[in-house]
Short mmCIF file of C-alpha atoms in Angstrom, two decimals:
data_model
loop_
_atom_site.label_atom_id
_atom_site.label_comp_id
_atom_site.label_asym_id
_atom_site.label_seq_id
_atom_site.Cartn_x
_atom_site.Cartn_y
_atom_site.Cartn_z
CA MET V 3 -8.44 -17.50 14.16
CA ALA V 4 -6.89 -17.01 10.71
CA ARG V 5 -3.57 -18.69 11.41
CA GLY V 6 -2.64 -21.51 9.05
CA LEU V 7 -1.08 -21.43 5.63
CA LYS V 8 -3.24 -23.52 3.34
CA ASN V 9 -1.46 -25.87 0.94
CA PRO V 10 1.97 -24.34 1.52
CA LYS V 11 4.34 -24.59 -1.41
CA LYS V 12 8.05 -24.04 -1.37
CA ALA V 13 8.86 -20.44 -2.22
CA LYS V 14 10.41 -19.75 -5.61
CA ARG V 15 12.70 -16.94 -6.56
CA LYS V 16 11.16 -14.41 -8.85
CA ASN V 17 14.54 -13.54 -10.35
CA LYS V 18 16.79 -16.51 -10.98
CA GLY V 19 20.36 -15.97 -9.99
CA SER V 20 19.57 -13.13 -7.61
CA SER V 21 20.54 -13.25 -3.95
CA LYS V 22 18.02 -14.15 -1.27
CA GLY V 23 18.42 -10.65 0.06
CA GLU V 24 17.01 -9.20 -3.15
CA GLY V 25 15.12 -5.95 -2.72
CA SER V 26 11.46 -5.37 -3.35
CA SER V 27 10.24 -6.55 -6.71
CA SER V 28 8.47 -3.28 -7.55
CA SER V 29 8.70 -2.49 -11.23
CA ASN V 30 11.04 0.18 -12.57
CA SER V 31 9.28 0.43 -15.91
CA GLU V 32 7.30 3.52 -16.80
CA PRO V 33 3.56 3.18 -16.20
CA SER V 34 1.47 2.99 -19.34
CA MET V 35 -1.44 4.85 -17.74
CA PRO V 36 -1.68 7.97 -15.57
CA VAL V 37 -0.58 7.32 -11.99
CA LYS V 38 -3.11 7.74 -9.19
CA VAL V 39 -3.25 6.80 -5.53
CA TRP V 40 -5.03 3.49 -4.98
CA GLN V 41 -7.17 3.02 -1.88
CA PRO V 42 -7.05 -0.55 -0.54
CA GLY V 43 -10.47 -2.00 0.11
CA VAL V 44 -12.13 0.80 -1.87
CA ASP V 45 -10.69 0.89 -5.39
CA LYS V 46 -10.63 -2.02 -7.80
CA ILE V 47 -7.87 -2.88 -10.23
CA GLU V 48 -9.28 -2.49 -13.72
CA GLU V 49 -8.10 -4.41 -16.75
CA GLY V 50 -4.77 -3.04 -17.93
CA GLU V 51 -3.97 -1.44 -14.56
CA GLU V 52 -1.34 -2.60 -12.13
CA LEU V 53 -0.17 -1.51 -8.69
CA GLN V 54 3.29 -0.04 -8.46
CA CYS V 55 5.31 0.63 -5.33
CA ASP V 56 6.33 4.23 -4.65
CA PRO V 57 9.91 3.84 -3.35
CA SER V 58 9.90 7.40 -2.01
CA ALA V 59 7.48 6.23 0.70
CA TYR V 60 10.18 4.04 2.24
CA ASN V 61 13.57 4.69 3.78
CA SER V 62 14.21 0.99 3.20
CA LEU V 63 12.34 -1.86 1.52
CA HIS V 64 13.67 -5.35 0.83
CA ALA V 65 12.24 -8.84 0.32
CA PHE V 66 13.62 -12.30 1.10
CA HIS V 67 12.47 -15.85 1.87
CA ILE V 68 13.73 -18.88 3.79
CA GLY V 69 12.42 -21.65 1.52
CA TRP V 70 9.09 -22.84 2.92
CA PRO V 71 6.43 -20.33 4.03
CA CYS V 72 6.82 -19.07 7.57
CA LEU V 73 3.96 -18.53 10.02
CA SER V 74 6.08 -17.14 12.85
CA PHE V 75 9.50 -15.61 13.49
CA ASP V 76 11.27 -13.43 16.02
CA VAL V 77 14.01 -10.80 15.96
CA VAL V 78 17.06 -11.80 17.99
CA ARG V 79 18.69 -9.12 20.11
CA ASP V 80 22.34 -8.64 19.15
CA SER V 81 25.51 -6.87 20.29
CA LEU V 82 25.65 -4.29 17.50
CA GLY V 83 24.17 -1.41 19.52
CA LEU V 84 20.90 -0.69 21.30
CA VAL V 85 19.89 2.23 19.07
CA ARG V 86 21.16 2.06 15.49
CA THR V 87 20.18 4.83 13.09
CA SER V 88 22.66 4.62 10.18
CA PHE V 89 22.51 2.36 7.15
CA PRO V 90 23.58 -0.22 6.21
CA HIS V 91 22.01 -2.36 8.93
CA THR V 92 22.44 -5.96 10.12
CA MET V 93 19.85 -8.11 11.87
CA PHE V 94 19.50 -11.62 13.29
CA CYS V 95 16.25 -13.63 13.38
CA VAL V 96 14.84 -17.08 14.10
CA ALA V 97 11.95 -18.41 11.99
CA GLY V 98 9.97 -21.64 11.68
CA THR V 99 8.70 -23.29 8.52
CA GLN V 100 5.32 -24.59 7.35
CA ALA V 101 6.44 -27.43 5.05
CA ASP V 102 4.07 -29.84 3.31
CA LYS V 103 5.70 -32.79 5.12
CA ALA V 104 6.42 -32.83 8.86
CA SER V 105 9.94 -34.17 8.31
CA LEU V 106 10.89 -31.24 6.06
CA ASN V 107 10.35 -28.56 8.69
CA SER V 108 13.14 -26.65 10.32
CA ILE V 109 13.99 -23.58 12.35
CA GLY V 110 16.08 -21.10 10.43
CA ILE V 111 18.60 -18.97 12.30
CA PHE V 112 19.60 -16.23 9.90
CA LYS V 113 21.61 -13.06 9.54
CA ILE V 114 20.87 -10.34 7.02
CA SER V 115 23.62 -7.78 6.57
CA ASN V 116 24.16 -4.80 4.29
CA ILE V 117 20.50 -3.76 4.55
CA SER V 118 20.53 -0.54 2.57
CA GLY V 119 18.37 2.53 2.85
CA LYS V 120 18.20 6.30 3.09
CA ASN V 121 19.94 7.77 6.11
CA ARG V 122 18.11 10.69 7.65
CA GLU V 123 20.04 13.59 9.10
CA LEU V 124 19.34 14.35 12.76
CA VAL V 125 19.29 18.06 11.85
CA PRO V 126 18.12 18.87 8.30
CA SER V 127 20.79 20.68 6.33
CA THR V 128 20.06 23.97 4.58
CA ALA V 129 21.68 25.31 1.45
CA ASN V 130 23.96 28.35 1.80
CA GLY V 131 22.88 30.95 -0.75
CA SER V 132 21.27 30.03 -4.03
CA ASP V 133 24.05 27.85 -5.44
CA MET V 134 22.43 24.43 -5.05
CA ASP V 135 24.52 21.47 -6.14
CA SER V 136 22.86 19.90 -9.14
CA ASP V 137 23.63 16.43 -7.76
CA SER V 138 21.37 17.08 -4.76
CA SER V 139 18.36 16.10 -6.83
CA ASP V 140 19.50 12.51 -7.23
CA SER V 141 16.79 9.88 -7.32
CA ASP V 142 15.74 7.92 -4.25
CA GLU V 143 17.55 4.87 -5.54
CA ASP V 144 20.78 6.86 -5.86
CA ASP V 145 20.34 8.08 -2.27
CA VAL V 146 19.96 4.50 -1.08
CA VAL V 147 23.24 3.47 -2.65
CA LYS V 148 25.10 6.67 -1.75
CA ASP V 149 23.94 6.91 1.88
CA GLY V 150 23.28 3.35 2.85
CA GLY V 151 25.59 1.13 0.84
CA SER V 152 24.84 -1.37 -1.89
CA ALA V 153 21.18 -2.15 -2.56
CA ALA V 154 21.71 -5.93 -2.24
CA PRO V 155 21.48 -7.27 1.33
CA VAL V 156 23.42 -10.43 2.17
CA PHE V 157 21.42 -13.37 3.54
CA GLN V 158 23.13 -16.13 5.58
CA MET V 159 21.27 -18.93 7.35
CA ARG V 160 21.77 -22.04 9.44
CA LYS V 161 18.96 -24.56 9.96
CA VAL V 162 17.94 -27.02 12.69
CA ARG V 163 15.47 -29.81 12.02
CA HIS V 164 12.07 -29.42 13.66
CA GLN V 165 9.50 -32.20 13.77
CA GLY V 166 6.22 -30.70 12.58
CA CYS V 167 5.29 -27.20 11.49
CA VAL V 168 6.32 -24.29 13.71
CA ASN V 169 3.17 -22.52 14.90
CA ARG V 170 5.07 -19.86 16.83
CA ILE V 171 8.64 -19.13 17.87
CA ARG V 172 10.00 -16.63 20.39
CA ALA V 173 13.57 -15.76 21.46
CA MET V 174 14.23 -14.99 25.12
CA PRO V 175 14.87 -11.24 25.54
CA GLN V 176 17.58 -11.59 28.20
CA ASN V 177 19.33 -14.62 26.68
CA PRO V 178 18.48 -14.37 22.97
CA HIS V 179 20.32 -17.58 22.05
CA ILE V 180 17.47 -19.45 23.82
CA SER V 181 14.27 -19.85 21.78
CA ALA V 182 10.90 -21.52 22.42
CA SER V 183 8.91 -23.12 19.60
CA TRP V 184 5.29 -24.32 19.44
CA ALA V 185 4.82 -27.29 17.08
CA ASP V 186 1.63 -28.51 15.45
CA THR V 187 2.51 -31.89 17.00
CA GLY V 188 1.40 -30.47 20.37
CA HIS V 189 4.92 -30.07 21.79
CA VAL V 190 6.64 -26.95 23.11
CA GLN V 191 10.42 -27.12 22.78
CA LEU V 192 13.25 -24.95 24.08
CA TRP V 193 16.44 -24.58 22.02
CA ASP V 194 19.96 -23.27 22.47
CA PHE V 195 21.07 -21.65 19.22
CA SER V 196 24.24 -20.02 20.60
CA SER V 197 26.60 -21.95 18.30
CA HIS V 198 24.62 -20.94 15.22
CA LEU V 199 24.31 -17.29 16.23
CA ASN V 200 28.01 -17.09 17.09
CA ALA V 201 28.98 -18.63 13.74
CA LEU V 202 26.76 -16.14 11.89
CA ALA V 203 28.10 -13.22 13.92
CA GLU V 204 31.68 -14.18 13.06
CA SER V 205 30.96 -14.86 9.39
CA GLU V 206 32.09 -12.31 6.86
CA ALA V 207 29.44 -10.47 4.88
CA GLY V 208 30.11 -12.21 1.60
CA VAL V 209 27.78 -13.79 -0.89
CA SER V 210 24.28 -14.89 0.06
CA GLN V 211 23.99 -18.59 0.83
CA GLU V 212 22.10 -21.19 -1.10
CA ASP V 213 19.69 -23.37 0.90
CA PRO V 214 21.87 -24.97 3.62
CA PRO V 215 21.24 -28.49 4.97
CA ALA V 216 19.42 -28.76 8.30
CA SER V 217 21.39 -30.10 11.27
CA ASN V 218 20.06 -32.53 13.85
CA GLN V 219 20.06 -30.85 17.25
CA ALA V 220 18.29 -32.01 20.38
CA PRO V 221 16.19 -29.42 22.20
CA LEU V 222 17.02 -28.40 25.75
CA LEU V 223 13.52 -29.46 26.77
CA LYS V 224 10.51 -30.97 25.03
CA PHE V 225 7.21 -30.57 26.85
CA GLY V 226 4.26 -32.75 25.92
CA GLY V 227 1.86 -31.82 28.72
CA HIS V 228 -0.46 -29.78 26.51
CA LYS V 229 -3.49 -31.75 25.33
CA ASP V 230 -3.47 -30.12 21.90
CA GLU V 231 -1.30 -27.92 19.69
CA GLY V 232 -1.16 -24.20 20.35
CA TYR V 233 -0.02 -20.80 19.14
CA ALA V 234 0.34 -18.75 22.34
CA ILE V 235 3.75 -18.36 23.97
CA ASP V 236 5.66 -15.51 25.61
CA TRP V 237 8.87 -14.94 27.60
CA SER V 238 8.82 -12.65 30.61
CA PRO V 239 10.68 -9.37 29.96
CA LEU V 240 11.43 -9.07 33.70
CA VAL V 241 12.30 -12.60 34.91
CA PRO V 242 14.88 -14.34 32.68
CA GLY V 243 13.64 -17.75 31.58
CA ARG V 244 10.07 -17.40 32.85
CA LEU V 245 7.63 -18.53 30.14
CA VAL V 246 3.92 -19.16 29.56
CA SER V 247 2.45 -21.36 26.81
CA GLY V 248 -1.22 -21.73 25.86
CA ASP V 249 -2.98 -24.33 23.73
CA CYS V 250 -6.14 -24.82 21.69
CA LYS V 251 -7.79 -26.66 24.61
CA ASN V 252 -7.86 -23.44 26.73
CA CYS V 253 -4.96 -24.46 29.03
CA ILE V 254 -1.99 -22.23 29.94
CA TYR V 255 1.19 -23.59 31.54
CA LEU V 256 3.78 -21.65 33.52
CA TRP V 257 7.48 -22.46 33.04
CA GLU V 258 9.91 -21.48 35.78
CA PRO V 259 13.68 -21.71 35.16
CA THR V 260 15.64 -23.82 37.65
CA SER V 261 19.01 -23.13 36.00
CA GLY V 262 20.30 -21.67 32.75
CA THR V 263 19.27 -24.77 30.80
CA THR V 264 16.52 -26.46 32.85
CA TRP V 265 12.90 -25.57 33.60
CA ASN V 266 10.10 -26.73 35.84
CA VAL V 267 6.69 -26.71 34.11
CA GLY V 268 3.72 -26.44 36.43
CA THR V 269 1.48 -29.49 36.69
CA ASN V 270 -1.75 -27.52 37.11
CA PRO V 271 -2.65 -25.35 34.10
CA PHE V 272 -4.16 -21.88 34.31
CA VAL V 273 -7.76 -22.24 33.12
CA GLY V 274 -10.15 -19.36 32.60
CA HIS V 275 -11.06 -19.31 28.92
CA ALA V 276 -13.89 -21.27 27.33
CA ALA V 277 -12.01 -21.86 24.06
CA SER V 278 -8.57 -21.83 22.44
CA VAL V 279 -5.92 -19.52 23.92
CA GLU V 280 -4.62 -17.54 20.95
CA ASP V 281 -1.95 -15.23 22.39
CA LEU V 282 -0.11 -14.43 25.62
CA GLN V 283 1.71 -11.30 26.82
CA TRP V 284 3.62 -10.68 30.05
CA SER V 285 3.28 -7.33 31.74
CA PRO V 286 6.29 -5.08 31.06
CA THR V 287 6.27 -3.75 34.64
CA GLU V 288 4.81 -6.46 36.91
CA ALA V 289 6.80 -9.69 37.00
CA ASP V 290 3.89 -11.89 38.12
CA VAL V 291 1.19 -10.60 35.75
CA PHE V 292 0.37 -11.71 32.21
CA ALA V 293 -2.55 -11.35 29.80
CA SER V 294 -4.20 -13.88 27.48
CA CYS V 295 -6.75 -13.71 24.67
CA SER V 296 -9.03 -16.38 23.30
CA VAL V 297 -11.45 -17.55 20.65
CA ASP V 298 -14.13 -16.97 23.29
CA GLY V 299 -13.78 -13.22 22.61
CA ASN V 300 -12.28 -12.47 26.01
CA ILE V 301 -9.03 -11.06 27.36
CA ALA V 302 -7.95 -12.33 30.77
CA ILE V 303 -5.45 -10.78 33.20
CA TRP V 304 -3.62 -13.26 35.43
CA ASP V 305 -1.52 -12.91 38.58
CA ILE V 306 0.47 -16.08 39.21
CA ARG V 307 0.56 -15.28 42.95
CA LEU V 308 -3.24 -15.57 43.15
CA GLY V 309 -3.68 -19.09 41.80
CA ASN V 310 -4.73 -20.56 38.48
CA THR V 311 -7.82 -18.48 37.75
CA PRO V 312 -7.95 -15.02 36.14
CA ALA V 313 -7.68 -11.89 38.26
CA ALA V 314 -9.88 -10.16 35.67
CA SER V 315 -11.74 -11.11 32.50
CA ILE V 316 -12.88 -8.69 29.78
CA LYS V 317 -15.30 -9.21 26.90
CA ALA V 318 -13.00 -7.67 24.32
CA HIS V 319 -14.49 -8.39 20.88
CA ASN V 320 -17.55 -9.96 19.30
CA ALA V 321 -15.37 -12.51 17.49
CA ASP V 322 -12.17 -14.48 18.17
CA VAL V 323 -9.41 -12.40 19.73
CA ASN V 324 -6.38 -13.48 17.70
CA VAL V 325 -3.56 -11.33 19.05
CA ILE V 326 -2.65 -8.93 21.86
CA SER V 327 0.28 -6.60 22.52
CA TRP V 328 1.23 -4.97 25.81
CA ASN V 329 2.77 -1.51 25.42
CA ARG V 330 6.31 -1.56 26.86
CA LEU V 331 6.54 2.26 27.00
CA ALA V 332 3.03 2.96 28.34
CA SER V 333 2.33 -0.13 30.43
CA CYS V 334 -1.32 0.73 31.04
CA MET V 335 -2.13 0.21 27.34
CA LEU V 336 -3.07 -3.18 25.86
CA ALA V 337 -3.91 -3.64 22.17
CA SER V 338 -6.00 -6.51 20.77
CA GLY V 339 -6.89 -7.67 17.26
CA SER V 340 -9.92 -9.72 16.29
CA ASP V 341 -11.13 -12.13 13.61
CA ASP V 342 -13.69 -9.55 12.47
CA GLY V 343 -10.92 -7.16 11.39
CA THR V 344 -11.28 -4.73 14.28
CA PHE V 345 -8.61 -3.84 16.81
CA SER V 346 -8.93 -2.01 20.11
CA ILE V 347 -6.77 -0.20 22.63
CA ARG V 348 -7.54 -0.54 26.33
CA ASP V 349 -6.36 1.47 29.29
CA LEU V 350 -6.03 -1.15 32.02
CA ARG V 351 -6.38 1.54 34.69
CA LEU V 352 -10.04 1.82 33.67
CA LEU V 353 -10.93 -1.86 34.10
CA LYS V 354 -12.70 -1.23 37.38
CA ASP V 355 -14.88 1.41 35.70
CA GLY V 356 -16.21 -1.15 33.22
CA ASP V 357 -15.36 0.39 29.85
CA SER V 358 -11.58 0.43 29.37
CA VAL V 359 -11.59 0.94 25.57
CA VAL V 360 -9.90 4.21 24.62
CA ALA V 361 -9.68 3.55 20.86
CA HIS V 362 -11.41 1.15 18.48
CA PHE V 363 -10.72 0.83 14.74
CA GLU V 364 -12.71 -0.91 11.99
CA TYR V 365 -10.39 -0.10 9.08
CA HIS V 366 -9.42 -3.70 8.25
CA LYS V 367 -12.21 -5.93 6.89
CA HIS V 368 -10.42 -9.28 7.31
CA PRO V 369 -8.95 -11.01 10.40
CA ILE V 370 -6.15 -9.27 12.28
CA THR V 371 -3.15 -11.62 12.24
CA SER V 372 -0.57 -9.62 14.20
CA ILE V 373 -0.39 -6.47 16.30
CA GLU V 374 2.60 -4.91 18.04
CA TRP V 375 3.42 -1.64 19.77
CA SER V 376 6.52 0.22 18.65
CA PRO V 377 9.42 -0.23 21.09
CA HIS V 378 10.46 3.39 20.46
CA GLU V 379 7.23 5.42 20.25
CA ALA V 380 4.57 4.91 22.92
CA SER V 381 1.67 6.02 20.69
CA THR V 382 2.62 3.97 17.61
CA LEU V 383 1.66 0.41 16.70
CA ALA V 384 1.69 -1.80 13.62
CA VAL V 385 -1.09 -4.17 12.51
CA SER V 386 -1.24 -6.89 9.86
CA SER V 387 -4.39 -8.42 8.40
CA SER V 388 -5.57 -11.15 6.07
CA ASP V 389 -6.55 -8.34 3.68
CA ASN V 390 -2.84 -8.23 2.65
CA GLN V 391 -2.26 -4.90 4.36
CA LEU V 392 0.26 -3.96 7.03
CA THR V 393 -0.74 -0.67 8.63
CA VAL V 394 1.08 1.66 11.00
CA TRP V 395 -0.93 3.82 13.40
CA ASP V 396 -0.07 6.84 15.54
CA LEU V 397 -2.73 7.29 18.18
CA SER V 398 -1.54 10.80 18.99
CA LEU V 399 -2.70 12.12 15.59
CA GLU V 400 -5.93 14.01 15.03
CA ARG V 401 -7.49 15.49 11.92
CA ASP V 402 -6.71 19.19 11.46
CA GLU V 403 -9.12 20.79 8.97
CA GLU V 404 -7.31 24.14 9.06
CA GLU V 405 -4.00 22.50 8.21
CA GLU V 406 -5.60 20.57 5.35
CA ALA V 407 -7.12 23.78 3.94
CA GLU V 408 -3.79 25.56 4.19
CA PHE V 409 -2.07 22.70 2.39
CA LYS V 410 -4.64 22.75 -0.41
CA ALA V 411 -4.17 26.50 -0.83
CA LYS V 412 -0.40 26.19 -1.05
CA THR V 413 -0.42 23.35 -3.56
CA GLN V 414 -3.42 24.72 -5.48
CA GLU V 415 -4.61 21.14 -5.78
CA GLN V 416 -7.61 19.25 -4.57
CA VAL V 417 -6.33 16.87 -1.91
CA ASN V 418 -9.31 14.54 -1.80
CA ALA V 419 -8.41 12.40 1.17
CA PRO V 420 -11.20 9.88 1.87
CA THR V 421 -13.18 10.94 4.90
CA ASP V 422 -13.57 7.37 6.16
CA ILE V 423 -9.81 6.88 6.70
CA PRO V 424 -8.91 7.46 10.36
CA PRO V 425 -6.44 10.33 10.91
CA GLN V 426 -4.38 7.98 13.09
CA LEU V 427 -3.54 5.82 10.05
CA LEU V 428 0.08 6.72 9.36
CA PHE V 429 1.17 4.22 6.69
CA VAL V 430 -0.16 1.36 4.55
CA HIS V 431 2.23 -1.31 3.25
CA GLN V 432 1.09 -3.76 0.57
CA GLY V 433 2.63 -6.31 -1.76
CA GLN V 434 2.72 -9.34 0.54
CA LYS V 435 0.10 -12.08 0.27
CA ASP V 436 -1.51 -13.67 3.32
CA LEU V 437 0.34 -11.66 5.99
CA LYS V 438 0.90 -13.63 9.20
CA GLU V 439 3.19 -11.89 11.67
CA LEU V 440 5.15 -8.67 12.09
CA HIS V 441 7.78 -7.39 14.50
CA TRP V 442 9.45 -4.06 15.08
CA HIS V 443 13.22 -4.25 15.40
CA SER V 444 13.89 -3.14 18.98
CA GLN V 445 17.39 -1.87 18.13
CA ILE V 446 16.69 -0.18 14.77
CA PRO V 447 14.04 2.54 15.24
CA GLY V 448 11.32 2.51 12.59
CA MET V 449 12.24 -0.85 11.04
CA ILE V 450 9.54 -3.53 10.67
CA ILE V 451 9.88 -7.13 9.50
CA ALA V 452 6.82 -9.05 8.30
CA THR V 453 6.25 -12.63 7.16
CA ALA V 454 3.59 -13.80 4.71
CA ALA V 455 2.81 -16.82 2.57
CA ASP V 456 5.11 -15.50 -0.17
CA GLY V 457 8.06 -14.54 2.04
CA PHE V 458 9.41 -11.73 4.20
CA ASN V 459 9.59 -7.97 3.80
CA ILE V 460 11.90 -5.59 5.64
CA LEU V 461 10.49 -2.09 5.58
CA MET V 462 11.10 1.32 7.08
CA PRO V 463 8.38 3.88 6.26
CA SER V 464 9.82 7.32 5.55
CA ASN V 465 7.19 9.14 7.61
CA ILE V 466 7.97 7.47 10.95
CA GLU V 467 10.06 9.90 12.93
CA THR V 468 12.02 8.79 15.98
CA ALA V 469 13.76 11.39 18.13
CA LEU V 470 16.17 9.04 19.88
CA PRO V 471 19.84 9.85 20.50
CA PRO V 472 22.47 7.36 19.30
CA SER V 473 23.74 4.95 21.93
CA ASN V 474 27.03 3.15 22.33
CA ASP V 475 25.58 0.58 24.69
CA ALA V 476 25.32 -3.02 23.53
CA GLN V 477 23.90 -6.33 24.64
CA ILE V 478 25.97 -9.44 23.99
CA ILE V 479 24.47 -12.53 22.37
#
């Protein structure tokens, strides 16, 4: 259950005077030694060597922080369009802090605008004749500025005081101005951040803010029925306001909305695990069904119509099951990540047959801290681990030896890809220390946001293709 941030210290800017939306700190200096591809977990960094980011691997890469380290955050749905494919981008998030004193904690509601990157053409252009414009060979950095605006995102934030560290925070999908937070004090609180989100939405994209003061705001509801702190919480994607929260004493509580701002929390908890409940996920297709995972190594499937005991229980891993993700595009698929570094994919249609595992990966060697299916590609998911790697996987990929041989022949080079790397591994992102949580942006295909002990990264790998048409639809905050 690798969850906490040990001895958190307030984040410091690496470049004084730069905006909080400063891009990745990868070096622009020429390497002093020959460049080679470094394999995480295999190669060692020798004396005099250093890792350098290859910017061509990203369509967008930026770094920022909110002051104290953040264990959990969530992307807030906005009214800027359901499918946005052109840079520059804007996003809204909520995030909780892990301060060294309980009184210093807060929830940050922030807006990042002018997120630059390389725009991809829906149909690749071809040159007419042999007269190629000499400017077409501009560097990647020039493309970022030319296609996607200035390379300096603008960071704006408002803060609300929060007693105790924020273990997890989630925004309601249908009413994204409502958020739920789990505190290490043992309380679950619901918040209305509509005034803050509206102020940020109306603010002009000017200069990035300095650290703003935190306001005192009372929560809509503060629930103290859990017997211990917890990390598991999830809003129903089908029933607005329906919520489940799980604690470290193996109890899960169901929250039912009674109005837009009031809830009724059940008096009898759902009990079926023998240890701490680590994560919860509602079914994307069945309004009364949710899944839970636990330190006991099990995943449980619950149907709230059948009482407070599991409808099914699965021995999922040989160690703590830290996180789960229910595929919104292929609702029979459930992913889980364990403390032993493994993660598995299950087809829930096969539960009755006994073995529901359709894929199992042992690439990571440290605890899995976050796992999430892509909201735009049914076969793609992202995983973060305590080994400081964020990986993207496409389960539809298979190794093609003929294609590899053809590629080697064309390039006349030895492409010595390690044989122990799964062909489904699409991308490896590094540079963050002690990764904790990641989320795909549901309205910007291919964009991932990740939090770690040393701050946030916004990234868009260049090899993630999404064949989605642009949409003019929008959802209002």
